[in-house]
XYZ file of C-alpha atoms in Angstrom:
561
model
C -12.170 36.377 -10.160
C -13.005 33.601 -7.672
C -15.970 32.488 -9.743
C -13.659 31.268 -12.501
C -11.281 29.283 -10.319
C -11.042 25.591 -11.230
C -12.639 23.230 -8.674
C -9.310 21.670 -7.673
C -7.899 25.130 -6.820
C -10.957 25.873 -4.687
C -10.451 22.594 -2.825
C -6.791 23.454 -2.254
C -7.721 26.849 -0.785
C -10.301 25.287 1.525
C -7.814 22.619 2.574
C -5.229 25.306 3.386
C -7.712 27.266 5.502
C -8.647 24.123 7.406
C -4.981 23.213 7.809
C -4.192 26.610 9.321
C -7.081 26.158 11.735
C -5.646 22.828 12.874
C -2.347 24.431 13.720
C -4.000 27.410 15.369
C -6.178 25.325 17.680
C -4.233 22.109 18.077
C -0.571 22.851 17.456
C 1.187 19.880 15.890
C -0.663 16.635 16.372
C -0.442 13.267 14.776
C -4.200 12.832 14.644
C -5.148 16.174 13.164
C -8.833 16.837 12.943
C -9.938 19.800 10.913
C -12.314 22.550 11.934
C -14.824 22.623 9.054
C -16.784 25.361 10.839
C -13.875 27.740 10.216
C -14.536 27.393 6.502
C -17.897 29.141 6.866
C -16.590 32.627 5.870
C -15.764 31.141 2.463
C -19.484 30.571 1.868
C -19.996 34.200 0.936
C -17.213 34.419 -1.651
C -18.800 32.599 -4.567
C -20.796 29.549 -5.583
C -17.658 27.438 -6.117
C -16.589 27.875 -2.512
C -20.118 27.230 -1.300
C -20.186 23.747 -2.788
C -16.774 22.889 -1.348
C -17.594 24.147 2.153
C -20.955 22.373 2.202
C -19.296 19.101 1.298
C -16.884 19.522 4.229
C -19.604 20.466 6.711
C -21.628 17.432 5.649
C -18.731 14.977 5.614
C -19.807 13.325 8.904
C -23.248 11.913 9.656
C -24.600 10.186 12.782
C -27.585 7.913 13.379
C -28.779 7.278 16.941
C -31.373 4.517 17.234
C -34.028 4.962 19.929
C -35.565 1.533 20.483
C -38.252 2.684 22.909
C -39.504 5.402 20.587
C -38.974 3.234 17.506
C -37.213 6.146 15.821
C -33.800 7.505 14.895
C -32.076 10.795 15.658
C -30.107 11.899 12.600
C -27.717 14.829 12.561
C -24.551 16.267 11.036
C -21.918 16.721 13.809
C -20.019 19.332 11.800
C -23.036 21.373 10.737
C -23.309 24.788 12.521
C -26.313 24.968 14.825
C -27.146 28.485 13.615
C -27.742 27.184 10.094
C -30.943 25.574 8.900
C -30.896 21.797 9.071
C -29.684 20.030 5.982
C -32.256 18.189 3.908
C -32.126 14.575 2.822
C -30.359 15.461 -0.417
C -27.138 16.000 1.560
C -26.784 12.363 2.629
C -24.708 11.619 -0.427
C -21.987 13.992 0.902
C -21.289 11.945 4.045
C -17.829 10.376 4.121
C -17.907 9.147 7.729
C -20.949 7.484 9.257
C -21.608 6.660 12.928
C -24.351 4.267 14.052
C -25.138 4.106 17.762
C -27.626 1.411 18.647
C -28.665 -1.323 21.049
C -27.865 -4.949 20.236
C -31.461 -5.867 20.947
C -32.529 -3.392 18.257
C -30.620 -5.475 15.737
C -31.844 -8.862 17.002
C -35.481 -7.762 17.042
C -35.312 -6.493 13.471
C -36.153 -2.895 14.440
C -32.801 -1.584 13.208
C -33.430 -3.090 9.785
C -36.937 -1.643 9.744
C -35.691 1.871 10.579
C -33.000 1.734 7.908
C -35.614 0.711 5.345
C -37.793 3.772 5.872
C -37.560 6.944 3.773
C -35.299 8.771 3.185
C -32.969 5.766 3.300
C -32.817 4.054 -0.053
C -30.215 1.820 -1.633
C -26.970 3.726 -2.060
C -27.977 6.599 0.233
C -24.331 7.046 1.282
C -22.336 6.576 -1.947
C -19.293 8.524 -0.664
C -19.064 6.882 2.749
C -15.749 5.119 3.265
C -15.746 4.826 7.070
C -18.480 3.490 9.373
C -18.217 3.306 13.162
C -20.646 1.057 15.052
C -21.173 1.890 18.714
C -23.144 -1.149 19.871
C -24.507 -1.468 23.391
C -25.918 -4.425 25.255
C -27.257 -2.843 28.444
C -26.914 -4.772 31.658
C -30.028 -6.718 32.509
C -30.885 -7.487 28.895
C -28.341 -10.259 28.422
C -29.789 -13.751 28.529
C -29.193 -17.272 27.323
C -31.126 -18.356 24.252
C -31.565 -22.109 24.437
C -34.303 -22.291 21.847
C -32.735 -23.158 18.478
C -35.477 -21.313 16.592
C -34.933 -18.080 18.514
C -31.193 -18.357 17.984
C -31.689 -18.897 14.267
C -33.995 -15.875 14.091
C -31.342 -13.759 15.815
C -28.680 -14.864 13.327
C -31.059 -14.056 10.469
C -31.687 -10.564 11.880
C -27.950 -9.934 12.148
C -27.354 -11.036 8.559
C -30.205 -8.868 7.233
C -28.925 -5.835 9.164
C -25.380 -6.219 7.826
C -26.630 -6.631 4.257
C -28.715 -3.473 4.625
C -25.646 -1.545 5.753
C -23.817 -2.842 2.693
C -26.623 -1.603 0.427
C -26.662 1.846 2.011
C -22.876 2.327 1.851
C -21.537 0.144 -0.970
C -18.136 1.883 -1.066
C -17.201 1.479 2.608
C -13.621 0.276 3.146
C -13.095 0.910 6.884
C -15.307 -0.624 9.575
C -14.885 0.199 13.268
C -16.740 -1.625 16.055
C -16.915 -0.463 19.663
C -19.059 -2.579 22.045
C -20.372 -0.856 25.150
C -21.659 -2.036 28.549
C -20.859 -5.710 28.104
C -18.530 -6.047 31.074
C -20.681 -8.561 32.915
C -21.839 -10.563 29.922
C -20.607 -14.139 30.073
C -23.463 -16.024 28.412
C -22.372 -18.250 25.551
C -25.225 -17.087 23.342
C -24.320 -13.459 23.905
C -20.738 -14.163 22.924
C -21.879 -16.053 19.855
C -24.279 -13.354 18.617
C -21.901 -10.490 19.278
C -19.112 -12.382 17.544
C -21.354 -13.118 14.584
C -22.252 -9.444 14.199
C -18.650 -8.249 14.438
C -17.424 -10.935 12.067
C -19.990 -10.090 9.392
C -19.383 -6.352 9.702
C -15.639 -6.878 9.359
C -16.228 -8.756 6.099
C -17.576 -5.553 4.530
C -14.214 -3.780 4.517
C -10.513 -4.298 3.994
C -9.624 -2.099 6.980
C -11.205 -3.320 10.218
C -10.866 -1.733 13.652
C -11.747 -2.804 17.174
C -12.033 -0.149 19.877
C -12.095 -1.038 23.530
C -12.638 1.162 26.566
C -12.926 0.543 30.285
C -16.629 -0.203 29.937
C -16.286 -3.286 27.759
C -14.291 -6.481 27.482
C -13.285 -7.533 23.996
C -12.643 -11.103 25.149
C -16.391 -11.700 25.048
C -15.842 -12.090 21.312
C -14.597 -15.304 19.837
C -10.917 -15.273 18.970
C -11.561 -15.974 15.280
C -13.673 -12.806 15.121
C -10.661 -10.732 16.108
C -8.325 -12.207 13.531
C -7.010 -10.043 10.696
C -7.620 -6.679 12.379
C -5.785 -3.680 10.919
C -6.644 -1.171 13.676
C -6.820 -1.787 17.437
C -7.510 0.787 20.141
C -7.930 -0.351 23.731
C -7.887 1.121 27.200
C -7.051 -1.318 29.995
C -8.414 0.907 32.760
C -10.659 -1.084 35.074
C -9.609 -4.477 33.744
C -8.204 -7.309 35.821
C -4.695 -8.635 35.218
C -6.110 -11.682 33.424
C -8.219 -9.576 31.083
C -5.301 -7.255 30.306
C -3.249 -10.321 29.426
C -5.952 -11.461 27.019
C -6.050 -7.991 25.490
C -2.339 -8.202 24.761
C -2.829 -11.678 23.343
C -5.376 -10.172 20.958
C -2.768 -7.635 19.822
C -0.130 -10.313 19.230
C -2.662 -12.456 17.376
C -3.066 -9.646 14.826
C 0.618 -8.719 14.609
C 0.897 -9.558 10.905
C -2.012 -7.365 9.799
C -1.968 -4.473 12.277
C -1.370 -1.026 10.782
C -2.539 1.162 13.667
C -2.206 0.354 17.381
C -3.182 2.467 20.385
C -2.692 1.095 23.905
C -3.846 3.168 26.849
C -2.492 1.243 29.806
C -2.460 1.846 33.540
C 0.976 0.384 34.268
C 4.039 -0.417 32.206
C 3.630 -4.143 32.703
C 0.574 -3.951 30.440
C 2.864 -3.476 27.430
C 5.436 -6.025 28.565
C 3.911 -8.634 26.285
C 3.905 -6.438 23.206
C 7.192 -7.773 21.832
C 7.278 -11.249 23.397
C 4.656 -13.911 23.970
C 4.349 -16.059 27.092
C 6.868 -18.561 25.687
C 9.498 -15.875 25.125
C 9.137 -15.774 21.339
C 9.675 -12.362 19.779
C 6.756 -10.775 17.933
C 7.141 -8.720 14.765
C 4.651 -6.181 13.386
C 5.709 -5.859 9.735
C 2.817 -3.632 8.621
C 2.457 -1.392 11.669
C 2.583 2.280 10.635
C 1.288 4.037 13.766
C 2.047 3.124 17.391
C 0.730 5.095 20.368
C 1.538 4.054 23.919
C -0.138 6.117 26.633
C 1.014 5.008 30.081
C -0.753 6.498 33.058
C 1.075 5.381 36.165
C 4.676 5.956 37.188
C 6.319 2.550 37.433
C 9.839 1.350 36.662
C 10.880 0.928 33.046
C 10.857 -2.596 31.647
C 14.482 -3.756 31.544
C 13.851 -7.110 29.942
C 16.883 -8.054 27.811
C 16.090 -8.025 24.100
C 18.287 -9.598 21.443
C 20.115 -6.990 19.387
C 18.772 -8.349 16.117
C 15.110 -8.050 17.132
C 13.235 -5.229 15.382
C 9.482 -5.468 16.068
C 8.429 -2.289 14.215
C 10.485 -2.126 10.995
C 8.047 0.061 9.025
C 6.878 2.459 11.727
C 6.070 5.992 10.561
C 4.294 7.612 13.518
C 5.475 6.955 17.075
C 3.793 8.512 20.117
C 4.895 7.595 23.641
C 3.289 9.672 26.380
C 4.705 9.786 29.881
C 7.200 6.919 30.324
C 9.179 5.264 27.569
C 8.294 1.654 28.467
C 11.400 -0.161 27.248
C 14.909 -0.253 28.651
C 16.572 -0.166 25.235
C 16.072 1.168 21.718
C 13.716 -1.577 20.562
C 11.017 0.918 19.476
C 13.507 2.613 17.114
C 15.200 -0.394 15.537
C 15.256 -0.734 11.751
C 12.766 2.103 11.207
C 15.178 5.017 10.877
C 14.396 5.293 7.158
C 10.609 5.212 7.654
C 9.979 7.266 10.833
C 8.259 10.564 9.976
C 6.638 11.711 13.218
C 7.831 11.439 16.815
C 5.913 12.566 19.894
C 7.590 11.711 23.173
C 8.208 13.089 26.662
C 11.870 13.949 27.354
C 12.429 12.244 30.664
C 15.981 11.790 31.848
C 15.985 8.016 31.317
C 14.571 8.467 27.806
C 17.288 10.947 26.866
C 19.945 8.672 28.338
C 18.616 5.736 26.330
C 18.648 7.712 23.072
C 22.217 8.801 23.715
C 23.438 5.382 24.896
C 22.131 3.588 21.812
C 22.973 6.475 19.462
C 19.443 6.412 18.103
C 19.793 9.781 16.403
C 23.003 10.320 14.487
C 23.689 12.612 11.516
C 21.526 11.626 8.540
C 20.088 8.653 10.428
C 16.435 9.646 9.978
C 16.063 11.207 6.532
C 12.234 11.182 6.591
C 11.705 12.490 10.126
C 9.743 15.698 9.639
C 7.968 16.408 12.897
C 9.181 16.216 16.502
C 6.801 17.032 19.342
C 7.660 17.273 23.023
C 4.521 16.178 24.851
C 3.757 17.213 28.402
C 6.155 18.209 31.161
C 8.147 15.416 32.827
C 8.315 15.338 36.598
C 12.095 15.070 36.498
C 12.488 18.354 34.611
C 11.337 20.912 37.194
C 10.804 24.591 36.488
C 9.929 24.169 32.848
C 13.014 22.839 31.096
C 15.459 24.962 33.045
C 17.680 21.951 32.588
C 18.887 23.254 29.236
C 21.048 20.194 28.629
C 18.066 17.862 28.880
C 15.988 20.008 26.597
C 18.542 20.667 23.889
C 19.953 17.148 23.650
C 16.489 15.715 23.202
C 14.833 18.155 20.808
C 17.376 20.332 19.103
C 20.036 17.684 18.528
C 17.633 14.822 17.958
C 18.389 14.530 14.261
C 21.159 16.927 13.223
C 21.285 15.660 9.668
C 17.607 14.860 9.219
C 15.024 16.916 7.396
C 13.026 17.838 10.498
C 10.603 20.525 9.396
C 8.198 20.825 12.337
C 9.015 21.096 16.041
C 6.340 21.435 18.713
C 6.872 21.907 22.441
C 3.653 21.774 24.438
C 5.042 23.185 27.692
C 6.506 26.601 28.540
C 10.197 27.038 27.855
C 11.558 29.427 30.475
C 15.176 29.861 29.447
C 14.096 30.306 25.853
C 17.014 31.993 24.126
C 19.553 29.639 25.690
C 17.506 26.492 25.209
C 16.579 27.300 21.610
C 19.904 28.752 20.555
C 20.892 25.514 18.815
C 18.022 25.967 16.397
C 20.502 27.775 14.190
C 21.684 24.409 12.884
C 18.167 23.275 11.936
C 17.794 25.331 8.779
C 15.097 22.984 7.393
C 12.534 23.981 10.024
C 9.341 25.383 8.534
C 7.006 25.213 11.550
C 7.852 25.968 15.185
C 5.030 25.561 17.704
C 5.516 26.893 21.248
C 1.883 27.372 22.316
C 2.662 28.081 25.985
C 5.859 30.084 25.590
C 6.339 33.856 25.614
C 9.078 35.086 23.269
C 10.980 38.384 23.291
C 10.704 40.328 20.056
C 14.440 40.324 19.413
C 14.492 36.531 19.664
C 11.669 36.232 17.135
C 13.748 38.251 14.724
C 16.742 36.003 15.446
C 14.667 32.929 14.635
C 13.706 34.447 11.316
C 17.347 35.093 10.506
C 18.434 31.586 11.518
C 15.625 29.705 9.813
C 15.229 30.843 6.210
C 12.350 28.417 5.532
C 10.330 29.265 8.650
C 6.770 29.978 7.554
C 4.801 29.456 10.744
C 5.640 30.441 14.302
C 2.980 29.753 16.910
C 3.681 31.140 20.387
C 1.616 32.349 23.307
C 2.770 35.959 23.084
C 5.592 38.310 22.243
C 6.909 40.969 24.537
C 9.075 43.969 23.770
C 11.090 45.436 26.627
C 12.818 48.752 25.786
C 15.408 48.151 28.517
C 16.685 45.032 26.787
C 15.592 45.515 23.180
C 18.596 47.468 21.967
C 17.491 47.578 18.355
C 18.801 50.188 15.959
C 16.343 51.945 13.689
C 18.317 50.761 10.677
C 17.564 47.166 11.623
C 13.840 47.817 11.434
C 14.108 47.766 7.634
C 15.910 44.424 7.823
C 13.140 43.050 9.995
C 10.561 44.103 7.453
C 12.380 42.290 4.657
C 12.708 39.134 6.733
C 9.177 39.122 8.040
C 7.566 39.864 4.693
C 8.844 36.556 3.315
C 6.627 34.605 5.720
C 3.436 33.048 4.441
C 1.578 32.855 7.729
C 2.263 33.801 11.296
C 0.314 33.507 14.505
C 0.965 35.873 17.418
C -1.676 36.098 20.099
C -0.638 39.204 21.958
C 2.177 41.636 22.579
C 3.205 43.093 25.905
C 5.088 46.358 26.087
C 6.622 47.337 29.432
C 8.916 50.009 30.880
C 8.143 52.835 28.505
C 10.689 55.223 30.021
C 13.519 54.200 27.762
C 15.442 55.685 24.817
C 14.592 52.545 22.860
C 10.855 53.027 23.114
C 10.479 54.505 19.636
C 12.414 51.618 18.114
C 10.179 49.098 19.843
C 7.056 50.852 18.636
C 8.396 50.581 15.099
C 9.095 46.888 15.567
C 5.520 46.461 16.736
C 4.371 48.156 13.558
C 6.411 45.680 11.542
C 4.868 42.725 13.358
C 1.430 44.237 12.831
C 2.094 44.486 9.115
C 2.949 40.817 8.816
C 0.764 38.978 11.331
C -2.850 38.522 10.211
C -3.873 37.296 13.668
C -2.053 39.971 15.642
C -4.998 41.240 17.653
C -3.962 42.421 21.062
C -1.399 44.699 22.663
C -1.226 44.612 26.443
C -0.034 47.981 27.713
C 0.373 49.123 31.306
C -1.607 52.296 31.869
C 1.554 54.255 32.620
C 2.923 53.736 29.114
C -0.315 53.927 27.146
C -0.177 57.680 26.593
C 3.463 57.579 25.558
C 2.770 54.751 23.149
C 0.029 56.833 21.523
C 2.293 59.861 21.371
C 5.100 57.945 19.667
C 2.673 56.566 17.104
C 1.303 60.011 16.271
C 4.776 61.552 16.038
C 5.985 58.744 13.787
C 3.067 59.282 11.422
C 3.585 63.054 11.305
C 7.370 62.917 10.908
C 7.271 61.199 7.547
C 10.332 59.097 8.441
C 8.326 55.910 8.360
C 6.168 56.494 5.329
C 6.240 52.832 4.295
C 4.902 51.831 7.721
C 2.257 54.547 7.874
C -0.759 52.271 7.162
C 0.302 49.909 9.917
C 0.951 52.681 12.397
C -2.486 54.098 11.664
C -3.944 50.651 12.157
C -2.349 50.424 15.589
C -3.583 53.907 16.402
C -7.084 52.939 15.350
C -7.019 49.842 17.564
C -6.046 51.815 20.630
């Protein structure tokens, strides 16, 4: 049967398996990375699946240049270590390529020499669309080159290296450059050569990215080199105030072309210049689609007055603001209500007050908003969201008329059934991720009744307490009908306590229902005092014949125990 499936159907199945693995391991994230290794069981189904899985496992390839040994270490990051190494014929499957090398390796011509050896031939990476260059200039190797001939030779080596990269990956459209260990480099020649390399690499692609971390200073590059960037990622940790100011100037310089911006700052003042330059002129980012602000130190919010007509991010689709919301008004939400699709933010009191004050979310105001994620636990919401008002006004009423389909809350929700009660109005929800929250069984059933489109519920565990689970046996059949409509469900464990109760049999039956529906239901935590009674109820239910339709699932539970 599987052997005759069309290739596009096979790819869809593999994509679905990988998608489920993302949710299982990562919850809802805006930068989802698949788990190709979880596709390995598909290898044994048929040849069609084998080809698809191999192409996924070989989609990333890395080259590490060892200058001292005059050799390269080549490997597939996604390839399982227990498998035999892939041969050279698999190079054509690589979609993402990483080159980690020393700047001196390029200038000396050794990098070009290594890339000209077998098995590397012209067009070795025909499918590669993305190349990341991790380029180091170790301390102690920087020097001035006053000799014009030596400088010319270095420029020639850079040009030859870039042209070789172009030959190997002719279809590349995204270039990323990340310099390392250049913090102390101030020599003019160093700046010139590094700028020349970056500039020529950026000319190979339409999408160009500059990544900065605390170990490098992007200002060593000439300003013209950093013009026209589409992606910028920088971390200001360890930088001086002057350098951080130049980093922000680099961002503003590329405002017209930026599509993706990540700023990992130490204090809020680091993002103060995002919307205004030093002369007070407002900056607009017309093409920015993704904005991530990760602030790491508790400092007061920026209350700089901003003109009401200023909208710096009019086409924003993905917005992630970890820890503090850095602005004192709604400037991050202006004029993008019809484009915003994903929101990840921490519900601090001042953030909630700002959203309410400026009426950011009103009925039907965000028709494309599909995913809302509550990230982290704010310091001003002690005891895990016991402040129900704070929790509900931020998440559950965030877009009453919008088509929010996915909600993720990355911290435990203690007062669950009160805090989540307003979910009844969000009938569009398809995915609910509560990875650190324990849910009572009766509440799970309530969610299913409230949310007719719910297809994926991810929670830490479910517990069934016979003293509170007053469930009639007639309702068990209703549960089965509701649960059977779900496509996928993830429950990690089930706890059953206080077995001395008249409702114990009903709870055991509910467990059987959950077992029937949940493919990943793999653990029942039972106190020793109730284990024997649980077994007895299972055996009696099987023998009675009253639950014939649940018999396979009851036997499955019995087998597990």
